[in-house]
Short mmCIF file of C-alpha atoms in Angstrom, two decimals:
data_model
loop_
_atom_site.label_atom_id
_atom_site.label_comp_id
_atom_site.label_asym_id
_atom_site.label_seq_id
_atom_site.Cartn_x
_atom_site.Cartn_y
_atom_site.Cartn_z
CA MET A 1 -4.83 -8.59 1.36
CA ARG A 2 -2.38 -10.73 -0.59
CA ILE A 3 1.14 -10.07 0.65
CA SER A 4 3.21 -12.53 -1.35
CA ARG A 5 5.08 -9.49 -2.64
CA ILE A 6 4.97 -5.77 -2.00
CA PRO A 7 2.57 -4.17 -4.46
CA ARG A 8 3.41 -1.20 -6.62
CA ARG A 9 0.19 0.22 -5.24
CA ALA A 10 -2.49 -1.21 -3.02
CA VAL A 11 -5.51 -2.68 -4.79
CA ALA A 12 -7.84 0.29 -4.89
CA ALA A 13 -11.45 -0.69 -4.42
CA GLY A 14 -12.93 2.48 -3.00
CA ALA A 15 -14.35 3.70 -6.29
CA VAL A 16 -16.18 0.44 -6.88
CA LEU A 17 -17.74 0.72 -3.46
CA ALA A 18 -18.70 4.35 -3.97
CA VAL A 19 -20.49 3.42 -7.19
CA LEU A 20 -22.19 0.27 -5.93
CA LEU A 21 -23.22 1.29 -2.42
CA PRO A 22 -26.77 2.67 -2.65
CA LEU A 23 -27.89 5.60 -0.55
CA SER A 24 -30.02 3.18 1.44
CA ALA A 25 -26.80 1.73 2.83
CA CYS A 26 -26.24 4.83 4.94
CA GLY A 27 -26.62 4.09 8.63
CA ASP A 28 -29.48 5.74 10.49
CA GLY A 29 -28.71 4.65 14.03
CA ASP A 30 -31.62 2.18 14.24
CA GLU A 31 -29.88 -0.36 12.03
CA GLY A 32 -26.47 0.07 13.58
CA GLY A 33 -24.94 -1.40 16.71
CA SER A 34 -23.46 0.58 19.57
CA THR A 35 -20.01 2.18 19.72
CA ASP A 36 -19.91 1.23 23.41
CA ALA A 37 -17.31 -1.55 23.61
CA SER A 38 -17.18 -1.65 27.41
CA GLY A 39 -19.62 -4.53 27.88
CA LYS A 40 -18.90 -8.23 28.32
CA ILE A 41 -16.90 -9.78 25.51
CA GLU A 42 -19.08 -12.63 24.30
CA GLY A 43 -21.13 -13.88 21.37
CA LYS A 44 -20.52 -14.91 17.78
CA ILE A 45 -18.70 -12.69 15.30
CA THR A 46 -17.45 -13.12 11.74
CA PHE A 47 -13.94 -12.10 10.73
CA GLN A 48 -13.10 -11.55 7.05
CA THR A 49 -9.61 -11.41 5.53
CA TRP A 50 -8.47 -10.53 2.03
CA ASN A 51 -6.79 -13.40 0.19
CA LEU A 52 -4.74 -14.70 3.13
CA LYS A 53 -6.06 -18.22 3.69
CA ALA A 54 -3.94 -19.98 1.10
CA ASN A 55 -0.64 -19.09 2.74
CA PHE A 56 -1.54 -18.39 6.36
CA LYS A 57 -4.36 -20.76 7.35
CA PRO A 58 -2.58 -22.25 10.42
CA TYR A 59 -1.70 -18.79 11.74
CA PHE A 60 -5.26 -17.46 11.61
CA GLU A 61 -6.82 -20.65 12.92
CA GLY A 62 -4.44 -20.45 15.87
CA LEU A 63 -5.30 -16.79 16.37
CA VAL A 64 -9.02 -17.56 16.52
CA ASP A 65 -8.49 -20.45 18.95
CA GLU A 66 -6.37 -18.25 21.22
CA PHE A 67 -9.01 -15.51 21.31
CA GLU A 68 -11.84 -17.93 22.06
CA LYS A 69 -9.85 -19.45 24.92
CA LYS A 70 -9.06 -16.00 26.33
CA TYR A 71 -12.72 -15.00 26.17
CA PRO A 72 -14.98 -17.99 26.95
CA GLY A 73 -18.37 -17.54 25.42
CA THR A 74 -17.02 -16.07 22.19
CA GLU A 75 -17.06 -17.73 18.79
CA VAL A 76 -15.19 -16.35 15.78
CA HIS A 77 -16.12 -17.53 12.30
CA TRP A 78 -13.22 -16.78 9.94
CA VAL A 79 -13.91 -16.29 6.23
CA ASP A 80 -11.39 -15.37 3.55
CA GLN A 81 -12.31 -13.74 0.27
CA PRO A 82 -10.22 -13.89 -2.93
CA GLY A 83 -8.49 -10.75 -4.12
CA GLU A 84 -10.47 -10.71 -7.35
CA GLY A 85 -13.82 -9.02 -6.83
CA TYR A 86 -13.17 -8.16 -3.19
CA ALA A 87 -14.66 -4.68 -3.51
CA ASP A 88 -17.78 -6.03 -5.20
CA LYS A 89 -18.23 -8.58 -2.42
CA ILE A 90 -17.91 -5.96 0.33
CA SER A 91 -20.29 -3.64 -1.49
CA ALA A 92 -22.93 -6.33 -1.89
CA ASP A 93 -22.61 -7.41 1.74
CA ALA A 94 -22.71 -3.81 3.00
CA ALA A 95 -25.81 -3.01 0.97
CA GLY A 96 -27.49 -6.27 1.96
CA GLY A 97 -26.69 -5.99 5.66
CA THR A 98 -24.50 -9.11 5.67
CA LEU A 99 -21.07 -7.51 6.03
CA PRO A 100 -18.93 -9.40 8.60
CA ASP A 101 -18.28 -7.89 12.02
CA VAL A 102 -14.54 -7.40 11.45
CA VAL A 103 -13.25 -6.77 7.93
CA ASN A 104 -9.77 -6.52 6.38
CA VAL A 105 -9.62 -3.21 4.47
CA SER A 106 -7.21 -0.73 2.91
CA PRO A 107 -7.62 3.03 3.55
CA ASP A 108 -9.17 3.77 0.15
CA LEU A 109 -11.63 0.92 0.59
CA VAL A 110 -12.78 2.02 4.05
CA ALA A 111 -13.49 5.61 2.92
CA PRO A 112 -16.87 4.97 1.21
CA LEU A 113 -17.89 2.62 4.03
CA ALA A 114 -17.19 5.35 6.57
CA LYS A 115 -19.18 7.87 4.55
CA ALA A 116 -22.07 5.40 4.36
CA GLY A 117 -22.07 4.97 8.15
CA ILE A 118 -21.00 1.34 7.90
CA ALA A 119 -17.48 1.61 9.35
CA MET A 120 -17.35 2.13 13.12
CA ASP A 121 -15.59 5.24 14.43
CA LEU A 122 -12.82 3.74 16.58
CA ASP A 123 -11.98 7.08 18.13
CA LYS A 124 -15.29 6.65 19.94
CA ALA A 125 -15.34 2.88 20.35
CA ALA A 126 -11.65 2.14 20.95
CA GLY A 127 -9.84 5.44 21.40
CA LYS A 128 -8.00 4.08 24.44
CA TYR A 129 -5.93 1.87 22.12
CA GLU A 130 -4.65 4.67 19.90
CA LYS A 131 -1.49 5.08 21.98
CA GLU A 132 -0.43 1.53 21.10
CA TYR A 133 0.04 2.30 17.41
CA LEU A 134 2.41 4.42 15.35
CA PRO A 135 0.77 7.85 14.88
CA GLY A 136 1.02 7.70 11.09
CA ALA A 137 -0.53 4.24 11.02
CA TRP A 138 -3.49 5.23 13.21
CA LYS A 139 -4.15 8.28 11.04
CA SER A 140 -4.03 6.23 7.85
CA HIS A 141 -7.69 5.26 8.18
CA GLN A 142 -8.96 8.77 8.81
CA ILE A 143 -11.01 10.44 6.07
CA PRO A 144 -10.35 14.08 5.12
CA GLY A 145 -13.39 16.19 5.91
CA THR A 146 -14.74 13.52 8.27
CA GLU A 147 -14.16 13.18 12.00
CA GLY A 148 -13.02 9.80 13.30
CA THR A 149 -10.75 6.83 12.64
CA TYR A 150 -12.34 3.90 10.84
CA ALA A 151 -10.01 0.91 11.15
CA PHE A 152 -7.34 -0.47 13.42
CA PRO A 153 -3.98 -0.22 11.63
CA TRP A 154 -2.70 -3.71 10.90
CA TYR A 155 0.38 -4.56 8.88
CA LEU A 156 2.54 -2.09 6.97
CA ASN A 157 4.93 -2.55 4.10
CA THR A 158 7.59 -0.68 2.26
CA GLY A 159 10.74 -1.63 0.45
CA PRO A 160 13.87 -0.47 -1.34
CA LEU A 161 14.74 0.03 -4.96
CA PHE A 162 16.64 -2.84 -6.54
CA TYR A 163 19.04 -2.07 -9.36
CA ASN A 164 21.15 -4.08 -11.78
CA LYS A 165 24.82 -3.35 -11.13
CA ARG A 166 25.91 -4.93 -14.42
CA LEU A 167 23.70 -2.63 -16.47
CA PHE A 168 25.03 0.38 -14.59
CA LYS A 169 28.64 -0.72 -15.20
CA ASP A 170 27.99 -1.35 -18.89
CA ALA A 171 26.80 2.24 -19.18
CA GLY A 172 29.98 3.54 -17.56
CA LEU A 173 28.21 4.44 -14.32
CA ASP A 174 29.49 3.71 -10.82
CA ALA A 175 27.51 0.66 -9.76
CA ASP A 176 28.35 1.33 -6.12
CA LYS A 177 26.84 4.81 -6.26
CA PRO A 178 23.22 4.43 -7.40
CA PRO A 179 21.06 7.56 -7.73
CA THR A 180 19.77 8.96 -4.45
CA THR A 181 17.92 12.01 -5.83
CA TYR A 182 15.49 12.48 -8.69
CA ASP A 183 17.98 14.60 -10.61
CA GLN A 184 20.56 11.80 -10.38
CA LEU A 185 17.95 9.21 -11.32
CA PHE A 186 16.89 11.04 -14.47
CA GLU A 187 20.50 11.75 -15.44
CA ASP A 188 21.57 8.13 -14.99
CA ALA A 189 18.48 6.88 -16.83
CA LEU A 190 19.28 8.98 -19.87
CA GLU A 191 22.89 7.75 -19.82
CA LEU A 192 21.84 4.10 -19.58
CA SER A 193 19.55 4.50 -22.55
CA LYS A 194 22.16 6.37 -24.59
CA LYS A 195 24.93 3.83 -23.98
CA SER A 196 22.63 0.90 -24.82
CA ASP A 197 21.17 2.55 -27.94
CA GLY A 198 17.76 2.60 -26.32
CA LYS A 199 17.76 -1.10 -25.49
CA VAL A 200 17.91 -0.68 -21.70
CA ALA A 201 15.33 1.40 -19.85
CA THR A 202 15.90 2.33 -16.24
CA LEU A 203 12.26 2.55 -15.15
CA ALA A 204 9.31 0.39 -16.14
CA ASN A 205 6.44 2.40 -14.64
CA ALA A 206 4.81 5.66 -15.65
CA PRO A 207 4.38 8.01 -12.66
CA THR A 208 1.44 7.31 -10.35
CA ILE A 209 -0.09 9.45 -7.62
CA GLU A 210 2.40 8.11 -5.07
CA ASP A 211 5.30 9.13 -7.34
CA PHE A 212 3.96 12.67 -7.43
CA GLY A 213 3.73 12.53 -3.64
CA ARG A 214 7.30 11.34 -3.19
CA TYR A 215 8.48 14.06 -5.56
CA GLY A 216 7.01 16.60 -3.16
CA VAL A 217 3.91 17.55 -5.13
CA PRO A 218 0.96 18.67 -2.96
CA LEU A 219 -1.71 16.18 -3.90
CA MET A 220 -4.84 17.48 -2.21
CA ASP A 221 -6.05 20.31 -0.01
CA LYS A 222 -6.25 19.63 3.73
CA GLU A 223 -10.04 19.76 3.75
CA GLY A 224 -10.25 16.94 1.22
CA THR A 225 -12.32 19.01 -1.19
CA GLY A 226 -10.02 19.16 -4.22
CA PHE A 227 -6.81 17.87 -5.81
CA SER A 228 -3.69 19.91 -6.55
CA PHE A 229 -1.18 17.61 -8.26
CA ASN A 230 -1.27 19.88 -11.32
CA ASP A 231 0.87 22.54 -9.63
CA ALA A 232 4.26 23.61 -11.02
CA LYS A 233 6.12 20.77 -9.32
CA GLY A 234 3.70 18.18 -10.67
CA VAL A 235 4.12 19.56 -14.19
CA GLU A 236 7.89 19.48 -13.69
CA LEU A 237 7.85 15.78 -12.79
CA LEU A 238 5.69 14.79 -15.74
CA THR A 239 7.86 16.88 -18.08
CA LYS A 240 10.92 14.95 -16.91
CA TYR A 241 9.17 11.64 -17.45
CA LYS A 242 8.25 12.79 -20.95
CA LYS A 243 11.96 13.32 -21.63
CA LEU A 244 12.72 9.82 -20.36
CA TYR A 245 9.96 8.33 -22.49
CA ASP A 246 11.21 10.05 -25.65
CA ALA A 247 14.76 8.81 -24.95
CA LYS A 248 13.57 5.24 -24.26
CA ALA A 249 14.88 5.56 -20.72
CA LEU A 250 11.32 4.78 -19.62
CA ASP A 251 10.17 1.39 -20.85
CA GLY A 252 7.98 1.55 -23.95
CA GLN A 253 5.28 -0.54 -22.28
CA ALA A 254 5.17 1.64 -19.16
CA LEU A 255 1.73 2.97 -20.04
CA THR A 256 0.19 -0.48 -19.65
CA ALA A 257 2.56 -1.89 -17.04
CA THR A 258 1.45 -3.96 -14.05
CA PRO A 259 3.48 -4.93 -10.96
CA GLU A 260 3.84 -8.41 -12.45
CA SER A 261 5.01 -7.20 -15.86
CA THR A 262 7.54 -4.74 -14.43
CA GLY A 263 8.83 -7.41 -12.07
CA LYS A 264 9.35 -9.75 -15.01
CA LYS A 265 11.20 -7.10 -16.99
CA PHE A 266 13.58 -6.53 -14.09
CA LEU A 267 13.98 -10.27 -13.62
CA THR A 268 14.99 -10.68 -17.27
CA GLU A 269 17.33 -7.66 -17.04
CA ALA A 270 15.31 -5.58 -19.49
CA VAL A 271 15.09 -2.66 -17.06
CA ALA A 272 17.72 -1.46 -14.63
CA MET A 273 15.66 -0.53 -11.54
CA ASN A 274 12.48 -1.72 -9.83
CA PRO A 275 10.89 -1.38 -6.37
CA GLY A 276 10.55 -4.49 -4.24
CA SER A 277 10.85 -6.11 -0.83
CA ALA A 278 12.94 -8.67 1.03
CA LEU A 279 10.72 -11.40 -0.41
CA ASP A 280 12.01 -10.61 -3.89
CA LEU A 281 15.59 -11.56 -3.02
CA GLU A 282 14.68 -15.24 -2.70
CA LYS A 283 12.90 -15.05 -6.05
CA PHE A 284 15.98 -13.48 -7.67
CA LYS A 285 18.21 -16.14 -6.16
CA LYS A 286 15.99 -18.98 -7.36
CA ASP A 287 14.73 -17.74 -10.75
CA ALA A 288 17.44 -15.33 -11.89
CA PRO A 289 20.83 -16.28 -10.39
CA THR A 290 22.71 -14.04 -12.85
CA LEU A 291 20.65 -11.05 -11.77
CA TYR A 292 21.06 -12.03 -8.12
CA LYS A 293 24.86 -11.88 -8.46
CA ASN A 294 24.57 -8.32 -9.72
CA ILE A 295 21.77 -7.08 -7.51
CA GLY A 296 22.12 -3.67 -5.93
CA ILE A 297 19.93 -2.36 -3.13
CA THR A 298 19.25 1.33 -2.48
CA PRO A 299 16.58 3.29 -0.57
CA GLN A 300 13.49 4.67 -2.25
CA ILE A 301 14.08 8.01 -3.91
CA SER A 302 12.06 10.76 -2.29
CA SER A 303 12.22 14.55 -2.25
CA THR A 304 10.33 14.66 1.05
CA GLY A 305 12.71 12.54 3.09
CA LYS A 306 9.91 10.03 3.71
CA ASP A 307 9.34 6.72 1.98
CA ASN A 308 6.00 5.46 0.73
CA MET A 309 4.11 3.10 3.02
CA TYR A 310 1.40 0.58 2.19
CA VAL A 311 -1.21 0.07 4.92
CA MET A 312 -3.75 -2.61 5.77
CA GLY A 313 -6.34 -2.33 8.51
CA LEU A 314 -9.21 -4.07 10.32
CA MET A 315 -12.55 -2.28 10.22
CA VAL A 316 -15.34 -2.98 12.70
CA ASN A 317 -18.83 -3.03 11.18
CA ALA A 318 -20.87 -0.22 12.74
CA ARG A 319 -23.93 -2.49 12.59
CA THR A 320 -22.44 -5.35 14.56
CA LYS A 321 -24.64 -6.65 17.37
CA GLN A 322 -21.52 -7.72 19.29
CA THR A 323 -19.56 -4.48 19.61
CA PRO A 324 -17.43 -5.51 22.65
CA ALA A 325 -16.38 -8.79 21.02
CA ALA A 326 -15.80 -7.28 17.56
CA VAL A 327 -13.67 -4.42 18.89
CA ALA A 328 -11.78 -6.75 21.22
CA PHE A 329 -11.01 -9.18 18.40
CA ALA A 330 -9.88 -6.46 15.97
CA HIS A 331 -7.57 -5.11 18.67
CA PHE A 332 -6.40 -8.63 19.53
CA VAL A 333 -5.35 -9.36 15.94
CA THR A 334 -3.53 -6.03 15.63
CA ASP A 335 -1.87 -5.84 19.05
CA ALA A 336 1.92 -5.81 19.32
CA GLN A 337 2.30 -9.50 20.15
CA HIS A 338 0.23 -10.84 17.30
CA GLN A 339 1.52 -8.38 14.72
CA MET A 340 5.06 -9.43 15.62
CA GLU A 341 4.16 -13.09 15.22
CA PHE A 342 2.68 -12.39 11.80
CA ALA A 343 5.66 -10.28 10.72
CA LYS A 344 7.99 -13.22 11.31
CA LYS A 345 5.97 -15.35 8.91
CA VAL A 346 6.05 -12.90 6.00
CA ALA A 347 7.93 -9.75 5.03
CA ILE A 348 5.58 -7.17 6.53
CA PHE A 349 5.98 -4.73 9.41
CA PRO A 350 3.92 -4.15 12.57
CA SER A 351 2.05 -0.89 13.03
CA THR A 352 2.46 -0.96 16.82
CA LYS A 353 4.77 1.34 18.77
CA GLY A 354 8.06 -0.21 19.82
CA SER A 355 7.71 -3.31 17.63
CA LEU A 356 10.15 -2.00 15.04
CA ASP A 357 12.81 -1.71 17.77
CA ASP A 358 12.84 -5.49 18.19
CA PRO A 359 16.23 -7.06 17.24
CA TYR A 360 14.44 -8.83 14.38
CA PHE A 361 14.12 -5.43 12.71
CA THR A 362 17.36 -3.85 13.91
CA LYS A 363 20.10 -6.49 14.10
CA GLN A 364 22.17 -7.38 11.04
CA ASP A 365 23.34 -10.95 10.48
CA GLY A 366 25.17 -10.58 7.18
CA LYS A 367 22.25 -11.79 5.04
CA GLU A 368 20.88 -9.63 2.25
CA ASP A 369 17.24 -10.22 3.14
CA THR A 370 17.98 -9.13 6.70
CA ARG A 371 19.70 -6.02 5.38
CA VAL A 372 16.57 -5.13 3.39
CA ARG A 373 14.27 -5.84 6.34
CA VAL A 374 16.34 -3.72 8.74
CA ALA A 375 16.56 -0.81 6.31
CA ALA A 376 12.84 -0.94 5.55
CA ALA A 377 11.94 -1.11 9.23
CA LYS A 378 13.99 2.01 9.87
CA SER A 379 12.36 3.93 7.03
CA ILE A 380 8.81 2.87 7.84
CA LYS A 381 8.90 4.69 11.19
CA THR A 382 8.58 7.96 9.29
CA ALA A 383 7.04 6.67 6.03
CA VAL A 384 3.67 7.92 4.84
CA ASN A 385 0.91 6.60 2.61
CA TYR A 386 1.18 9.06 -0.28
CA THR A 387 -1.98 7.87 -2.00
CA PRO A 388 -4.84 10.07 -0.69
CA VAL A 389 -7.57 8.05 0.99
CA LEU A 390 -10.13 9.72 -1.28
CA PHE A 391 -8.19 9.00 -4.48
CA SER A 392 -10.37 6.29 -5.96
CA GLU A 393 -9.69 3.79 -8.72
CA GLN A 394 -11.64 5.93 -11.19
CA MET A 395 -9.38 8.84 -10.30
CA LYS A 396 -6.30 6.68 -10.77
CA VAL A 397 -7.56 5.83 -14.24
CA GLU A 398 -8.00 9.55 -14.98
CA LEU A 399 -4.42 10.27 -13.90
CA ARG A 400 -3.06 7.25 -15.76
CA ASN A 401 -4.79 8.35 -18.97
CA ALA A 402 -3.56 11.93 -18.53
CA VAL A 403 0.02 10.74 -18.04
CA ALA A 404 -0.30 8.59 -21.16
CA ARG A 405 -1.52 11.53 -23.24
CA ALA A 406 1.38 13.67 -22.02
CA LEU A 407 4.02 11.02 -22.63
CA GLN A 408 2.67 10.34 -26.12
CA GLY A 409 2.69 14.05 -26.92
CA LYS A 410 -1.06 14.34 -27.36
CA GLU A 411 -1.25 16.99 -24.62
CA SER A 412 1.33 19.07 -22.80
CA PRO A 413 2.14 17.91 -19.24
CA LYS A 414 0.34 20.96 -17.84
CA GLU A 415 -2.74 20.49 -19.99
CA ALA A 416 -2.88 16.79 -19.15
CA LEU A 417 -2.62 17.34 -15.39
CA ASP A 418 -5.10 20.23 -15.45
CA ASN A 419 -7.64 17.98 -17.12
CA ALA A 420 -6.91 15.14 -14.70
CA VAL A 421 -7.45 17.38 -11.67
CA LYS A 422 -10.66 18.74 -13.17
CA ASN A 423 -12.02 15.23 -13.75
CA CYS A 424 -10.88 13.95 -10.35
CA ASP A 425 -12.52 16.90 -8.61
CA ARG A 426 -15.73 16.10 -10.47
CA LEU A 427 -15.58 12.48 -9.33
CA LEU A 428 -14.85 13.61 -5.77
CA LYS A 429 -18.01 15.70 -5.68
CA GLN A 430 -20.03 12.76 -6.97
CA SER A 431 -18.78 10.36 -4.31
#
């Protein structure tokens, strides 16, 4: 997946797959390959990534060459698909029986493939490797209500909140003491708006499912049969956002915001806070030197004590005819050595145990980007992916529309969330 910057949320393609995958795509055992990966590692396999070729072609070509030299008799054909239409492409290939042997996926994308019998259960095929990965990362590609793990965890990402010290000072707030709790955040946001006569909003995004998760709202039952983000705590969060929206402490375009639009608003100092990663610091320094001089960095705000984590993985096609080679290659790409090499080329984090203890992620050198990387590496050890694996794009649209109705006063926060849960539960039963 594209990793030029940390996304506000991973591109959710699961719903598209659930809609487009026909029932005939379900595996029946005759079409599929074997989960026995103990045989000789040989043969031709195809490896598909998600919008990575433009920036990382030499790295992946070197990776393929290294694998083929380690295992004579293997041949890896690397293909890279653009971000746009990635779900459609996977759906068409899965339905047509042409899905590559090893595929770059996100947890929500792998869910419908697992249900259709197309994603290989790695607990059966590669369970011996589980101990090499962070427990939370390995579990990230497990599907509630389904036994098994359906992708090797690959790279992880998280990041801090950036804030504009000048805007905080102009509002009479202590720029060296940014909010660390939701109560402080909402209080400071209202003050910033008041002192600027509504010209400066603190936040540019309406709450998403991950925001409800970080606030401590129970999102779904453990069995994966229904959603629960309409409980009292969920209603409380949306009620507070409604207050921010009415006071112009939440940007007026928050209902239609994208990661790109919110990033631009922060860059032009139209909003006071925005999530980001170490990569953003270079952009601030180059494109917004005034902002860069006033940049503040603070941890994500969370009521759970755990930050949000974005996860990418490598799925093995259950129908591959080269199970030993496909499993070996997926493990090869995601092992500690190669994840570390990749992490030093871009601001992402390895999912392998012990990797985050490397001096690269622990040692300060006085640079701001290093400070962000070290802090993020520390938090990611306990971070979780708050977006439920079964929360599809259609469900995200339902929640987004419900939030919009509540913020605009068309429905009460409770009514809006009740309706969203009802509609999401309906979609869940249809998937």
